Coordinates of C-alpha atoms in Angstrom, one line a residue:
M1 CA 22.7 92.4 -86.3
N2 CA 19.1 91.7 -85.3
T3 CA 18.6 91.7 -81.6
S4 CA 14.9 90.9 -81.6
P5 CA 14.0 88.7 -78.7
F6 CA 12.1 86.5 -81.2
N7 CA 15.4 85.6 -82.9
D8 CA 17.4 85.0 -79.7
P9 CA 18.4 81.3 -79.6
R10 CA 18.3 81.4 -75.8
N11 CA 14.7 82.6 -75.8
A12 CA 13.7 80.0 -78.4
Y13 CA 15.3 77.3 -76.3
L14 CA 13.5 78.5 -73.1
N15 CA 10.2 78.8 -74.9
A16 CA 10.5 75.3 -76.3
A17 CA 11.5 73.9 -72.8
V18 CA 8.4 75.5 -71.2
T19 CA 6.0 74.5 -73.9
T20 CA 7.2 70.8 -73.9
A21 CA 7.5 70.5 -70.1
G22 CA 5.0 68.4 -68.2
P23 CA 3.3 69.7 -65.0
A24 CA 5.9 68.4 -62.7
Q25 CA 8.7 69.9 -64.8
L26 CA 6.9 73.2 -64.9
L27 CA 6.6 73.3 -61.1
V28 CA 10.3 72.6 -60.7
M29 CA 11.1 75.3 -63.3
L30 CA 9.0 77.8 -61.4
C31 CA 10.6 76.9 -58.1
E32 CA 14.1 77.2 -59.6
R33 CA 13.2 80.6 -60.9
L34 CA 11.9 81.5 -57.5
V35 CA 15.2 80.6 -55.9
L36 CA 17.0 82.6 -58.5
D37 CA 14.8 85.7 -58.0
V38 CA 15.3 85.7 -54.2
Q39 CA 19.0 85.1 -54.5
R40 CA 19.3 88.0 -57.0
A41 CA 17.2 90.1 -54.7
L42 CA 19.4 89.3 -51.7
D43 CA 22.6 90.1 -53.8
A44 CA 21.1 93.4 -54.9
L45 CA 20.0 94.2 -51.4
R46 CA 23.5 93.6 -50.0
A47 CA 24.8 95.9 -52.8
G48 CA 22.3 98.6 -52.0
A49 CA 20.6 98.3 -55.4
Y50 CA 17.1 98.7 -54.0
D51 CA 15.4 99.1 -57.4
Q52 CA 16.8 95.7 -58.5
T53 CA 15.9 94.2 -55.1
N54 CA 12.3 95.4 -55.6
R55 CA 12.1 94.0 -59.1
H56 CA 13.4 90.6 -58.1
L57 CA 11.2 90.3 -55.0
V58 CA 8.1 91.4 -56.8
H59 CA 8.7 88.7 -59.4
A60 CA 9.3 86.2 -56.6
Q61 CA 6.0 87.3 -55.0
D62 CA 4.3 86.8 -58.3
I63 CA 5.6 83.2 -58.6
V64 CA 4.5 82.4 -55.0
V65 CA 1.0 83.8 -55.8
E66 CA 0.8 81.6 -58.9
L67 CA 2.0 78.5 -57.0
R68 CA -0.6 79.2 -54.3
S69 CA -3.5 80.0 -56.7
T70 CA -3.0 76.8 -58.6
L71 CA -2.8 74.6 -55.5
R72 CA -5.9 72.6 -55.1
V73 CA -6.2 72.5 -51.3
D74 CA -8.7 69.7 -51.2
S75 CA -6.7 67.4 -53.5
W76 CA -4.4 65.8 -51.0
E77 CA -3.7 65.7 -47.3
G78 CA -0.6 67.9 -47.3
A79 CA -2.1 70.6 -49.5
P80 CA -3.4 72.9 -46.7
T81 CA 0.1 72.9 -45.1
L82 CA 1.7 73.7 -48.4
A83 CA -0.8 76.5 -48.9
A84 CA 0.1 77.9 -45.5
I85 CA 3.8 77.7 -46.5
Y86 CA 3.1 79.6 -49.7
D87 CA 1.1 82.2 -47.8
F88 CA 3.9 82.6 -45.2
L89 CA 6.5 83.0 -48.0
H90 CA 4.5 85.6 -49.8
L91 CA 4.1 87.6 -46.6
S92 CA 7.8 87.2 -45.8
L93 CA 8.8 88.4 -49.3
V94 CA 6.6 91.4 -49.1
R95 CA 8.0 92.3 -45.7
A96 CA 11.6 91.8 -46.9
N97 CA 10.9 94.1 -49.8
V98 CA 9.2 96.8 -47.8
T99 CA 11.7 96.8 -45.0
K100 CA 14.8 95.8 -47.1
D101 CA 15.5 93.2 -44.5
A102 CA 18.4 90.9 -45.6
A103 CA 17.9 88.5 -42.8
L104 CA 14.2 88.0 -43.7
C105 CA 15.2 87.6 -47.3
E106 CA 17.8 84.9 -46.3
K107 CA 15.2 83.0 -44.2
S108 CA 12.8 83.1 -47.1
L109 CA 15.5 81.9 -49.5
A110 CA 16.3 78.9 -47.2
I111 CA 12.7 77.8 -47.1
I112 CA 12.3 78.3 -50.9
T113 CA 15.5 76.4 -51.6
D114 CA 14.3 73.4 -49.5
L115 CA 10.9 73.6 -51.1
C116 CA 12.5 73.6 -54.6
L117 CA 14.7 70.6 -53.7
T118 CA 11.7 68.7 -52.4
W119 CA 9.7 69.4 -55.6
R120 CA 12.7 68.4 -57.8
E121 CA 13.0 65.1 -55.9
A122 CA 9.3 64.5 -56.2
A123 CA 9.4 65.1 -59.9
E124 CA 12.3 62.8 -60.4
A125 CA 10.6 60.1 -58.4
S126 CA 7.4 60.5 -60.3
A127 CA 9.4 60.3 -63.6
R128 CA 11.0 57.0 -62.5
V129 CA 7.6 55.5 -61.6
A130 CA 6.0 56.5 -64.9

C-alpha cells in the first residue's frame, strides 16, 4: 500500500480546497485552523503532553503572525484595532507556551473563537452580496 502524502485523497482534497478558495474563504480557513491548534494545545496541556502543546501553540503563533503581516493597517478604519488584537494574541500564545498556563490558553482560545466566528459571518455576508 502506498502511503505517500501525494496519493492521500484527504491531502488532495485539502490542497484543492485551498487552491480554489477565495481570499475570504482562505481567511476563514486560517482562523478555523487557529482555533483547532489552540484547542489541541489546550487539550495537550491538560494531559501534560508539553511537546504537543508546544507544537500546536507554535503553529498557532505562526498563523497569527501571518494574519498580522498580511493585514493592511491603512486599508480600513478598524484595521489598527485588529492589528492590536493580533499582536495581543501572539503575545498571549507565546506566554501560554512558555509558562504552560492553561488559563491563558483558554482566554486566547475564547478570543480566537470569537474572531473566527466574526470572519466566517463576514465572509458569508460578502458572498451573499456578490
